[in-house]
Coordinates of C-alpha atoms and ligand atoms in Angstrom, one line a residue:
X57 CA 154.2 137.3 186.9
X58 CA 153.4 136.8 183.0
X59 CA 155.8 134.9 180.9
X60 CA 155.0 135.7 176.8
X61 CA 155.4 132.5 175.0
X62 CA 155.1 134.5 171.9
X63 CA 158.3 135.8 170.0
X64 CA 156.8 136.3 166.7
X65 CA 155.2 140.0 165.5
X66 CA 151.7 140.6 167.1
X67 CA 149.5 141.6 164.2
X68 CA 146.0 140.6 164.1
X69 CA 144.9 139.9 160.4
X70 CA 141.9 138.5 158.1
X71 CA 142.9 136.3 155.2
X72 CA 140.8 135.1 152.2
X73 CA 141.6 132.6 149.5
X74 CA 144.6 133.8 147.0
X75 CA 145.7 136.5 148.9
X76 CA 149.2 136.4 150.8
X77 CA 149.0 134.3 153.8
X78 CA 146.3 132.6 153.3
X79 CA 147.6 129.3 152.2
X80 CA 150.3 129.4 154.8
X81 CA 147.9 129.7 157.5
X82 CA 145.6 127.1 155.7
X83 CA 148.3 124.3 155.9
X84 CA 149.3 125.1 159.6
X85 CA 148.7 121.5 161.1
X86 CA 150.2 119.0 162.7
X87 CA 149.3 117.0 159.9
X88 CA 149.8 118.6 156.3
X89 CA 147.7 116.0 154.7
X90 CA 146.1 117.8 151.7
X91 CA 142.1 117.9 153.1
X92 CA 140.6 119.8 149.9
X93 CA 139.0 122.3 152.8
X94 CA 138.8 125.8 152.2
X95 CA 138.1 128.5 154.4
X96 CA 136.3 131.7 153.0
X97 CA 138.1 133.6 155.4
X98 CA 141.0 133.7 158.1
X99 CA 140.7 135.1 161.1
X100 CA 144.4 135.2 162.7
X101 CA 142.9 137.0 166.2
X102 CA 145.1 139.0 168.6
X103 CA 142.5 140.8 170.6
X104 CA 138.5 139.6 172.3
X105 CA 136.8 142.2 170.0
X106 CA 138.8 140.2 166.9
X107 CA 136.7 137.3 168.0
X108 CA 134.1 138.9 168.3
X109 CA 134.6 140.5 164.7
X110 CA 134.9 136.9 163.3
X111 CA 131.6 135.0 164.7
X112 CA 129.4 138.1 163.5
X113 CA 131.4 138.2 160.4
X114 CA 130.1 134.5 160.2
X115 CA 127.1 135.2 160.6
X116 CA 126.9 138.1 157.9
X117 CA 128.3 135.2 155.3
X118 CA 125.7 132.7 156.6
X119 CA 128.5 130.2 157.4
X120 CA 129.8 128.1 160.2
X121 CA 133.2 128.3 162.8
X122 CA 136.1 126.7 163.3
X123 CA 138.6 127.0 166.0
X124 CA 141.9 126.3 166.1
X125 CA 144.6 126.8 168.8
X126 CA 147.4 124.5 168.0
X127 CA 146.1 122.6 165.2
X128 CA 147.4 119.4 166.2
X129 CA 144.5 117.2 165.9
X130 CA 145.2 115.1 162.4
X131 CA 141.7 115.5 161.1
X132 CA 141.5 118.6 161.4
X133 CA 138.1 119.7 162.6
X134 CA 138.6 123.3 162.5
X135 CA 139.6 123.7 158.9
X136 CA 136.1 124.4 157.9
X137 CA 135.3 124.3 154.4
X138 CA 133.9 128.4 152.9
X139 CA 133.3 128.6 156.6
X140 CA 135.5 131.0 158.8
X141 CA 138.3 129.7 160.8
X142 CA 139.8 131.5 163.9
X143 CA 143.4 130.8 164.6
X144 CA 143.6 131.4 168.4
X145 CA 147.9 130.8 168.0
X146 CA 148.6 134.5 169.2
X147 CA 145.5 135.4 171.5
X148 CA 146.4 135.5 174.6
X149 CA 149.7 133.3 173.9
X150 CA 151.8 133.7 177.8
X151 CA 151.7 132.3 180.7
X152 CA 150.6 134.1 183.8
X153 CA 150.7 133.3 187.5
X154 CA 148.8 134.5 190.8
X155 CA 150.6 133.6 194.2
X156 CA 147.2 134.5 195.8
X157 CA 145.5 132.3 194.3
X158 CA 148.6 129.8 193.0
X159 CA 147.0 129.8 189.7
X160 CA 148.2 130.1 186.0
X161 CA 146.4 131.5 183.3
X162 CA 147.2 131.3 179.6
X163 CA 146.0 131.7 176.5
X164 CA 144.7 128.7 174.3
X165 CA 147.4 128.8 171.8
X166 CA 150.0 128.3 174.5
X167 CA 152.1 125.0 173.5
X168 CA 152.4 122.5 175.8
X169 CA 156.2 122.7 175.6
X170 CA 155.7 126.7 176.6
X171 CA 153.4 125.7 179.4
X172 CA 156.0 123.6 181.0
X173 CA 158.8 125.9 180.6
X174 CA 157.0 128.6 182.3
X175 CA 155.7 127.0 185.1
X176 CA 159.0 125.5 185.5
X177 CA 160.8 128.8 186.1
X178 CA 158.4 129.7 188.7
X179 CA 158.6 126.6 190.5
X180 CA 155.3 125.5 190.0
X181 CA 153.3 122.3 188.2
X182 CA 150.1 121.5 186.7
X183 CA 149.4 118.8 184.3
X184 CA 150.1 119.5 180.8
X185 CA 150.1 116.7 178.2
X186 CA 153.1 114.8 176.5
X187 CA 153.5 116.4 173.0
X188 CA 155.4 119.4 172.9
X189 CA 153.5 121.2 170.3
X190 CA 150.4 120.2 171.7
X191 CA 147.7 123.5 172.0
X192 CA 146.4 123.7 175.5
X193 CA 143.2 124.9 173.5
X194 CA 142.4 121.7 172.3
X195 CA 143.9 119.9 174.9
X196 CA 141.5 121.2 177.6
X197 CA 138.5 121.2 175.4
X198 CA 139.1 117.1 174.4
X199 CA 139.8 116.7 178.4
X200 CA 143.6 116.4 179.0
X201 CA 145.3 113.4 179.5
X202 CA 147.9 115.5 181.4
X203 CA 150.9 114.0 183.2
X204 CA 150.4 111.5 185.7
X205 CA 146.6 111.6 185.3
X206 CA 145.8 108.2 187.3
X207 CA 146.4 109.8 190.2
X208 CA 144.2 112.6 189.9
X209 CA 142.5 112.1 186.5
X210 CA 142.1 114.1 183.5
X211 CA 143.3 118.1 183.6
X212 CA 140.3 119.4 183.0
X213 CA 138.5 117.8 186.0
X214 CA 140.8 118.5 189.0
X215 CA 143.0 121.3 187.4
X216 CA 141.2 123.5 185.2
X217 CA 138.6 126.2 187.5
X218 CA 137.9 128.8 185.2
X219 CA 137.2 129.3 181.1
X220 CA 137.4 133.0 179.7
X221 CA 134.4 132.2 176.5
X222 CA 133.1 134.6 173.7
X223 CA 129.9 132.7 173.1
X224 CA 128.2 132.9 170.1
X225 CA 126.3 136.0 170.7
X226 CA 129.1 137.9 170.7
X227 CA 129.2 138.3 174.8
X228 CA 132.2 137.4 177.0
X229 CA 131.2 135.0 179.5
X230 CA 133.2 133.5 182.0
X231 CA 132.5 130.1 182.9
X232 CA 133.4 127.5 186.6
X233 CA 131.7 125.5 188.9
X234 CA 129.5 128.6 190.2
X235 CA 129.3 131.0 186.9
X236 CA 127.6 129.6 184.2
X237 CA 128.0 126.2 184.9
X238 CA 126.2 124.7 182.4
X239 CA 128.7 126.4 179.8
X240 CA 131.6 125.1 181.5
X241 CA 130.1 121.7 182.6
X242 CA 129.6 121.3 178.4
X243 CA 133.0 122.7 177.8
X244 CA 135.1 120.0 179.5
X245 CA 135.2 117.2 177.1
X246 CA 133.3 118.3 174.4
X247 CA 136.5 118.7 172.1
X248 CA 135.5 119.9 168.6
X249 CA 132.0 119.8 169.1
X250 CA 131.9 123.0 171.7
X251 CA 130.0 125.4 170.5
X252 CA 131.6 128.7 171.4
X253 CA 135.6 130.0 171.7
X254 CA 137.5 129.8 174.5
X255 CA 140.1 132.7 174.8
X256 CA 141.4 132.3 178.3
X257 CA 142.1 129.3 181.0
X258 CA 143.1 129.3 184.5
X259 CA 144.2 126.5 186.1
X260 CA 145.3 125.3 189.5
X261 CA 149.1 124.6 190.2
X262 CA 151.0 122.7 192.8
X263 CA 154.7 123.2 193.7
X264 CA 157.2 121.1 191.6
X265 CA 159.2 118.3 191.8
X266 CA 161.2 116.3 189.6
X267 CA 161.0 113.7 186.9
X268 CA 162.0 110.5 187.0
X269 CA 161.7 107.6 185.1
X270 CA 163.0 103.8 184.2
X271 CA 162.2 102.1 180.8
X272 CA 162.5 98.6 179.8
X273 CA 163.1 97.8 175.7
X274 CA 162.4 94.2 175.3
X275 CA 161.9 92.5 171.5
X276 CA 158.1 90.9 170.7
X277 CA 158.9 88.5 169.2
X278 CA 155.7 85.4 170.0
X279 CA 155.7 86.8 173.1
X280 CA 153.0 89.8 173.0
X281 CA 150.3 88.7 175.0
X282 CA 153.1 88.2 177.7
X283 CA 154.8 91.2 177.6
X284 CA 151.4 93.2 177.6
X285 CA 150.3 90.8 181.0
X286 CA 153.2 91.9 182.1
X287 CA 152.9 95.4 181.7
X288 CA 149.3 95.8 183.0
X289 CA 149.8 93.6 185.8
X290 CA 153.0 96.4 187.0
X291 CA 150.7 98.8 185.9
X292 CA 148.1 97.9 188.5
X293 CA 150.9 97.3 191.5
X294 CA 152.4 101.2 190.8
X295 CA 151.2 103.1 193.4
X296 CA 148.5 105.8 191.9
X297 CA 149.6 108.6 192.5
X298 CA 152.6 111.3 190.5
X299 CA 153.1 108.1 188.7
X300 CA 152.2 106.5 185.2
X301 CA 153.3 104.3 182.9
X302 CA 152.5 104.2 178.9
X303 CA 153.7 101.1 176.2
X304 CA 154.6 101.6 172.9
X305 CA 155.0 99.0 170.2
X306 CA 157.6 100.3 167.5
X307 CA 160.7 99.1 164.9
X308 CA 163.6 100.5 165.1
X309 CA 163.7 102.5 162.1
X310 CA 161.0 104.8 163.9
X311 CA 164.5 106.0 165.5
X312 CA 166.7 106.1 162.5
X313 CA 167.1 109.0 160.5
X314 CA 167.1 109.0 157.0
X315 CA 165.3 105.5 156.5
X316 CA 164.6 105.5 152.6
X317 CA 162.0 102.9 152.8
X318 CA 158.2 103.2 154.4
X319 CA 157.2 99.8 154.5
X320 CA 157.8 97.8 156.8
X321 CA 160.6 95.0 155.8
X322 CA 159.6 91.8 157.0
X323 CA 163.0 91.2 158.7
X324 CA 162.3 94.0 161.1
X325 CA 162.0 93.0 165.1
X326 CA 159.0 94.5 166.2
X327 CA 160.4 96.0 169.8
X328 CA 158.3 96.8 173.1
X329 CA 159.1 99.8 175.1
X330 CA 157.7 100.3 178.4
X331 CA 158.2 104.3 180.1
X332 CA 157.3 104.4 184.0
X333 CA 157.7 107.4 185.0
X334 CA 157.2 109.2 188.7
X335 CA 157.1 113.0 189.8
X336 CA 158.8 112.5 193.4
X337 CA 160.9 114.9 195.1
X338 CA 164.0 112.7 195.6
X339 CA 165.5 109.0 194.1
X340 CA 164.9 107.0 196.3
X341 CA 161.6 108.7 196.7
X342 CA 161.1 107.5 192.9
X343 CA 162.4 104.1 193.0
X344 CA 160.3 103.2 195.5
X345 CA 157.3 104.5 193.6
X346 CA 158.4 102.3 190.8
X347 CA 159.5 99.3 192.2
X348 CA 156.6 97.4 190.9
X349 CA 158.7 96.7 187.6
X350 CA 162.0 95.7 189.2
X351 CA 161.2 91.7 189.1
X352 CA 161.3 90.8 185.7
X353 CA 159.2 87.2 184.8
X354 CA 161.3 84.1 183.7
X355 CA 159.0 83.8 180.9
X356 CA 160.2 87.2 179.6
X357 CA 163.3 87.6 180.1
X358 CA 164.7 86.4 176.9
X359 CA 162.9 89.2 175.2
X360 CA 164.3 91.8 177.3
X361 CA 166.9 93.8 175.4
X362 CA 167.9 96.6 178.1
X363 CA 166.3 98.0 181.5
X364 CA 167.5 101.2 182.2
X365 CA 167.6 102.4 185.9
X366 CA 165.2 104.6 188.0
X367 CA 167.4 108.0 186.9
X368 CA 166.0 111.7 187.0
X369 CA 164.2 112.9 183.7
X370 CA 165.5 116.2 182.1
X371 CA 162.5 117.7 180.7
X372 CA 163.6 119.1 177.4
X373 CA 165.2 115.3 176.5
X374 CA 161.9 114.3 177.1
X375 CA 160.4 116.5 174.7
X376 CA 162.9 116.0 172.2
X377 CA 162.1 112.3 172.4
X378 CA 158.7 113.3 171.5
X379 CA 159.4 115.1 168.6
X380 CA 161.6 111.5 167.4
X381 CA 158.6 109.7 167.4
X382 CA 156.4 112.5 165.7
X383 CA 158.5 114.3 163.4
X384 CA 157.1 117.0 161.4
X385 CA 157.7 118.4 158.0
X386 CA 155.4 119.6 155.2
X387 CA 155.8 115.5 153.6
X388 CA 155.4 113.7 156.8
X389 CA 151.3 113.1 157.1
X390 CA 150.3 111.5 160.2
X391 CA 147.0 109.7 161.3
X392 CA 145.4 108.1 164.9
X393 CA 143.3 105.7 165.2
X394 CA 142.5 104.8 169.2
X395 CA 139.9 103.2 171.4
X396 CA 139.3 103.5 175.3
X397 CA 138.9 100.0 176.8
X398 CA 135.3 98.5 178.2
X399 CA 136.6 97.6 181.7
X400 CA 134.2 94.6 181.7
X401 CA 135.8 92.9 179.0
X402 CA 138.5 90.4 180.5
X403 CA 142.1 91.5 180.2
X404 CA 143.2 88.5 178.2
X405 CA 140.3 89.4 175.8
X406 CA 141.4 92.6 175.4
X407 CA 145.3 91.8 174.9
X408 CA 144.0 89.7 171.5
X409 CA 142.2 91.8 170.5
X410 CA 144.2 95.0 170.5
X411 CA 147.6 92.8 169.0
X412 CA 146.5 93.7 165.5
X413 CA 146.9 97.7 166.3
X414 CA 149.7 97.5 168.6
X415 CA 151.6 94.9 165.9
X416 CA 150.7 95.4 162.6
X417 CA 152.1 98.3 162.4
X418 CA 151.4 99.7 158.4
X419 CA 154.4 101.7 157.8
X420 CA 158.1 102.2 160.2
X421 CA 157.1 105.7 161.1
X422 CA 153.9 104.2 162.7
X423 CA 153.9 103.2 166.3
X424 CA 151.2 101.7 169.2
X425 CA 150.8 103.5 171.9
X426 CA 149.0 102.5 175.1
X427 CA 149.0 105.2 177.7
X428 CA 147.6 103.6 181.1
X429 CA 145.1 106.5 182.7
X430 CA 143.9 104.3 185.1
X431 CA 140.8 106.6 185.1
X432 CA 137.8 104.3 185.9
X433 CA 134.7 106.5 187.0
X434 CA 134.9 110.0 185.7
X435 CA 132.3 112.5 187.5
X436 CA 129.5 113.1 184.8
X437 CA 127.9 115.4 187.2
X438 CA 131.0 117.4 186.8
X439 CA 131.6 117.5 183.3
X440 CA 130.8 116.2 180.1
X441 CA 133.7 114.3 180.0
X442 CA 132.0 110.7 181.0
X443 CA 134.0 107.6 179.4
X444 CA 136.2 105.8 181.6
X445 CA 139.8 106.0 180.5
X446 CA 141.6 102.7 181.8
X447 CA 143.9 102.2 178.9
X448 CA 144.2 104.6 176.1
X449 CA 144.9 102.3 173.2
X450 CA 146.1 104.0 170.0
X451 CA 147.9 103.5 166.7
X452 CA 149.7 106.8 165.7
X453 CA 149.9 106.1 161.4
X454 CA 152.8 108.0 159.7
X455 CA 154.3 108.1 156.1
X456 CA 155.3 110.5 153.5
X457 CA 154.4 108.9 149.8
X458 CA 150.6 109.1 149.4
X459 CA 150.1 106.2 147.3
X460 CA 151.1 103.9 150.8
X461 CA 147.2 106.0 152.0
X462 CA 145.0 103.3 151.0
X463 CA 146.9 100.7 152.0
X464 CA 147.7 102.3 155.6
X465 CA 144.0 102.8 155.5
X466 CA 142.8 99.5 154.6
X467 CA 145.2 98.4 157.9
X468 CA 143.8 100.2 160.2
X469 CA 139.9 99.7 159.5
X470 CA 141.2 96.0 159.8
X471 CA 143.0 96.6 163.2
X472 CA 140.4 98.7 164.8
X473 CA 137.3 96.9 164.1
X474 CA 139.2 94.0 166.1
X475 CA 140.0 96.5 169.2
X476 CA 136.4 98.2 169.0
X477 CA 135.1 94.6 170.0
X478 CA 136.8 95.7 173.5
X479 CA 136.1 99.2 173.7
X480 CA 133.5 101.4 175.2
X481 CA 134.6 104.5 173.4
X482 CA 137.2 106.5 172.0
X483 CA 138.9 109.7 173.0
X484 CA 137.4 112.4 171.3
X485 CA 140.6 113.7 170.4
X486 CA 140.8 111.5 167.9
X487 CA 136.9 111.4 166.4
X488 CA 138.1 111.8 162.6
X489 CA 134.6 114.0 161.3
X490 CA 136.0 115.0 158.2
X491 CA 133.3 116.0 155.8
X492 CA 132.9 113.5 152.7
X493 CA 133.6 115.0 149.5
X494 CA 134.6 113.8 146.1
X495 CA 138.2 115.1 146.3
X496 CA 138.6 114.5 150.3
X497 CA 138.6 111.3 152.1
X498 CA 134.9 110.1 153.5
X499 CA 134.6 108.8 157.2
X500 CA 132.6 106.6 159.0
X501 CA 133.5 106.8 163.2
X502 CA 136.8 107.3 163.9
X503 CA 138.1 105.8 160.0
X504 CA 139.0 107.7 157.3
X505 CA 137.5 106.3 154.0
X506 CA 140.2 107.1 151.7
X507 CA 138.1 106.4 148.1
X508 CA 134.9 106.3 147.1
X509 CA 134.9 102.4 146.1
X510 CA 135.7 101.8 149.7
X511 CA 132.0 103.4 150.6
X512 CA 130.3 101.7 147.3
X513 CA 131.5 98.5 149.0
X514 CA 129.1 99.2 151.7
X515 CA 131.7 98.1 154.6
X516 CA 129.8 100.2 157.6
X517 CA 131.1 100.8 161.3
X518 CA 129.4 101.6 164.5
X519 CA 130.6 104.8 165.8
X520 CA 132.2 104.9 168.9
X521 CA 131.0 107.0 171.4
X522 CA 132.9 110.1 172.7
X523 CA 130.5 110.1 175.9
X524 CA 127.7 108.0 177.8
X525 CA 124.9 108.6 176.3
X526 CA 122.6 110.9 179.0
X527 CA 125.9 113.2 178.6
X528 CA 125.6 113.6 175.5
X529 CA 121.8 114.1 175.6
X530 CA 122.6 116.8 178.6
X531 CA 125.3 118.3 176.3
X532 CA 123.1 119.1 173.0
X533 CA 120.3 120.4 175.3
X534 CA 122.8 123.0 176.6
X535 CA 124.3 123.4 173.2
X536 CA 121.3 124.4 171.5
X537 CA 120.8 127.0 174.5
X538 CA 123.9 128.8 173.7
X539 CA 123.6 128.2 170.2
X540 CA 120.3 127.7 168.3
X541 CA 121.7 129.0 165.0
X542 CA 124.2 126.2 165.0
X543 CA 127.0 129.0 164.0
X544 CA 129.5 126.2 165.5
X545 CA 128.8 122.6 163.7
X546 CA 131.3 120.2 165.4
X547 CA 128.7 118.9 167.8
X548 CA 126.7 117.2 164.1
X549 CA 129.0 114.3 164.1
X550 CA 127.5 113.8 167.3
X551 CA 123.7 114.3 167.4
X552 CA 122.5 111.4 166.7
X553 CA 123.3 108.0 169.5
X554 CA 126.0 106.1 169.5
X555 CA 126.5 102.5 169.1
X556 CA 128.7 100.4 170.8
X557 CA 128.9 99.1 174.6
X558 CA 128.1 102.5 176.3
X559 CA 124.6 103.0 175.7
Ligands
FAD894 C1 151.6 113.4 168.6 C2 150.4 113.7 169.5 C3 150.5 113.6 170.8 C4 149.4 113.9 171.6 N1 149.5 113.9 173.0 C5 148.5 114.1 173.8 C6 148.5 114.1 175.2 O1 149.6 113.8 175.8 N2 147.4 114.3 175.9 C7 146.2 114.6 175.3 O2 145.2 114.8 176.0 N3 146.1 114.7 174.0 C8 147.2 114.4 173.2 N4 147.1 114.5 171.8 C9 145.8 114.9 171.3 C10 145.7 116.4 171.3 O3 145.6 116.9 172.6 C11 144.3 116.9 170.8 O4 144.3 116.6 169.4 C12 144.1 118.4 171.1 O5 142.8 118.6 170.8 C13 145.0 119.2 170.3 O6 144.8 120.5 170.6 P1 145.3 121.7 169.6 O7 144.8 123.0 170.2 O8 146.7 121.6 169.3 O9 144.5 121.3 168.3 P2 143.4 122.0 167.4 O10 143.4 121.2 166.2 O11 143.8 123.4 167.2 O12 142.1 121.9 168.2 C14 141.3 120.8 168.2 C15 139.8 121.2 168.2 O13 139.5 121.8 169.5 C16 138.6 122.9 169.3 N5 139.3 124.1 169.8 C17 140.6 124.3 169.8 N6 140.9 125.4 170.4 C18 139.7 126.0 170.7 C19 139.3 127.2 171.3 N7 140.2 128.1 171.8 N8 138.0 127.5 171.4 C20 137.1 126.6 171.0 N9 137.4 125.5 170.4 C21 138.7 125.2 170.3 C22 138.4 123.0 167.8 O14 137.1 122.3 167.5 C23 139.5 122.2 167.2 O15 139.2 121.7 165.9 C24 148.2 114.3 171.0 C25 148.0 114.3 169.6 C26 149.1 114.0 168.9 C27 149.0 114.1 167.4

């Protein structure tokens, strides 16, 4: 059964610099922020020997890869500057399924929104992530943080089985557990630091249920550190598995359309929304799955603005209610700054010092988010995916005028040097590695440096590591086995160690 996400004309094309095209397919991201990157060329691929065609053509210019399959990572990795990018959006772009083997395969430009609606109409499941427009390219490569992952961790660990990869020789290699190994040990987790391009996934399914989910809206006001006890302490009663639960700080003109102003007014309630949601195959199935949040503390009930019931979830609302937090249009830039929690560090340790990024919020289109993976000891044999995930910790940054930049900037370095005093790493998802330039913002870790004076004032970060550090030693020993020439340069924002906790 093969289900073509694809609607548009098929027609495999190379585009250069002032030619028709080009600049379209230069500004398809997620975030339209203006980078100053330039690609020499364009690959938009429809076929293998199209991929093939662009890394030698790479080679011929003397100039590194980019990849991109959805393009939804804000800092852009892939637009690489006179280097050749390869848009993945139409390789491979459907959805197919075995019964034999009750697996799907799909191409890496397949949206998540497309995923779900395919497996849906077959009846089946496996864990996509939460963002409709998401690429399951980049999703896989980063790791997944797929639905319901503190059950059964991230998608690439107990999902994915198979990679179809051209590597940088030009061959097509298929990578698992018993074919090339290393290859696909290094491809799970490496994000935009993999070093080759990954044209087809197959992953393993399960039969589906339903949706469900409860929320509880309640207003801050003095009354974070509570709300957030709260919170983790139902977090850690829900029973682990088809569950999970994710907080999000916001105000309420995140909501509202046409808002004329960015900033936030001072009269504007920060609120607290809290989504549990369980996959289960009836309701009372659900509501007994989470019951952990029915009791609500005296000390917190005066913030409480509305509990909704346990209710079944319709999928495409749910997407929709995506898209309302992270609208998109060529004015609306958007930016993430996140950390993964040290699990040492004592909860109320970690509540302080994350209230900066989930409260002071720089703009009303910005929002904390804290999804709870519960993922505590990922399998570094199995991948290189190796930094436990307890609480994905994030501040998604949105606006529209770019003169709020270094202001939103100037927040966040503020926020998140508070809340890396509590991590062990970040997700490398969200590893910002744009290249410093004098027209382009400069980084240091996961920060964008918005203007030179903000480097001549010699204000330096530790970078957060993406992985432990014997993975990532593992992972650029493999790397430079597949490729010595270095024709894909992601993995240089990550050659040399890391600071932090996770040594
Ligand atoms: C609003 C929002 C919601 C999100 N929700 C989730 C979520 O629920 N779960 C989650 O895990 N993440 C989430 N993310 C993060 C997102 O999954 C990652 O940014 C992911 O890498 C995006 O994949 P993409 O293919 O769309 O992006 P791209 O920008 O196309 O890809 C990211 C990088 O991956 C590499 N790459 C992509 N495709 C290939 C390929 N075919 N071959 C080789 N290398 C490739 C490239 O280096 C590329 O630069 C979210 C991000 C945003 C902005």
């Amino acid at each position: 059964m093969v289900q073509d996400c694809d609607n548009s004309e098929k027609n495999g094309m190379v585009l250069v610099p002032q030619t028709r095209g080009y600049e379209a397919s230069r500004a398809r991201y997620f975030n339209p922020e203006e980078s100053g990157r330039f690609p020499a060329e364009i690959h938009a691929v429809q076929t293998l020997t199209d991929v093939i065609k662009a890394l030698k053509r790479a080679q011929e210019l003397g100039v590194t890869v980019g990849v991109r399959s959805g393009g939804h990572t804000p800092s852009k990795p892939s637009l690489v500057d006179k280097g050749v990018l390869i848009d993945m959006s139409q390789l491979n772009r459907q959805v197919s399924y075995d019964p034999q083997s009750q697996e799907v395969c799909f191409g890496p430009g397949v949206r998540v929104y497309e995923a779900w609606k395919a497996t849906d109409a077959i009846g089946r499941f496996f864990p996509f992530g939460h963002a409709p427009d998401v690429g399951l390219g980049g999703f896989c490569l980063a790791g997944g943080q797929g639905f319901f992952m503190r059950g059964w961790g991230v998608t690439i660990t107990n999902w994915i089985v198979k990679l179809e990869i051209v590597v940088p020789d030009g061959r097509v290699v298929i990578a698992s557990r018993t074919q090339n190994k290393d290859l696909f040990w290094a491809a799970r987790g490496a994000g935009q630091a993999f070093f080759g391009v990954v044209t087809r996934i197959w992953s393993r399914t399960i039969p589906k249920k339903k949706m469900f989910g409860r929320t509880l809206l309640f207003e801050v006001k003095e009354q974070y550190e509570d709300l957030l006890s709260f919170a983790f302490h139902c977090d850690d009663k829900m029973t682990k598995d088809f569950t999970e639960a994710a907080v999000c700080t916001f105000h309420d003109e995140l909501l509202q359309a046409d808002v004329a102003y960015e900033r936030v007014p001072p009269s504007s309630p920060l609120r607290l929304l809290i989504n549990a949601s369980a996959y289960a195959d009836d309701l009372s199935e659900a509501n007994a799955m989470l019951s952990s949040w029915d009791q609500i503390p005296e000390n917190i009930k005066g913030c409480l603005m509305q509990s909704t019931p346990v209710s079944k979830v319709d999928w495409e609302d749910f997407f929709k209610l995506q898209e309302k937090f992270n609208p998109q249009g060529p004015d609306r830039k958007w930016g993430i700054n996140s950390i993964l929690n040290d699990i040492a560090v004592p909860r109320s340790e970690m509540i302080s010092a994350i209230k900066p990024a989930m409260c002071n919020l720089p703009t009303v289109s910005s929002y904390g988010c804290i999804y709870m993976s519960d993922l505590l000891n990922p399998d570094e044999e199995d991948a290189v995916f190796s930094l436990p995930q307890q609480y994905y910790i994030s501040t998604f940054t949105g606006w529209k005028d770019p003169s709020l930049q270094p202001e939103i900037h100037e927040t966040m370095l503020t926020s998140y040097q508070k809340a890396e005093s509590v991590a062990c790493g970040m997700y490398i998802a969200d590893f910002n590695q744009t290249p410093s330039c004098s027209h382009s913002p400069s980084v240091s870790g996961n920060r964008i440096w918005p203007y030179s004076s903000f480097r001549e004032s010699n204000r330096v970060f530790d970078q957060l590591p993406v992985w432990t550090e014997s993975a990532r030693a593992k992972f650029m020993k493999i790397r430079e086995e597949w490729d010595l020439q270095g024709l894909f340069s992601g993995y240089k924002a990550f050659s040399g160690p890391m600071k932090g906790r996770n040594k």
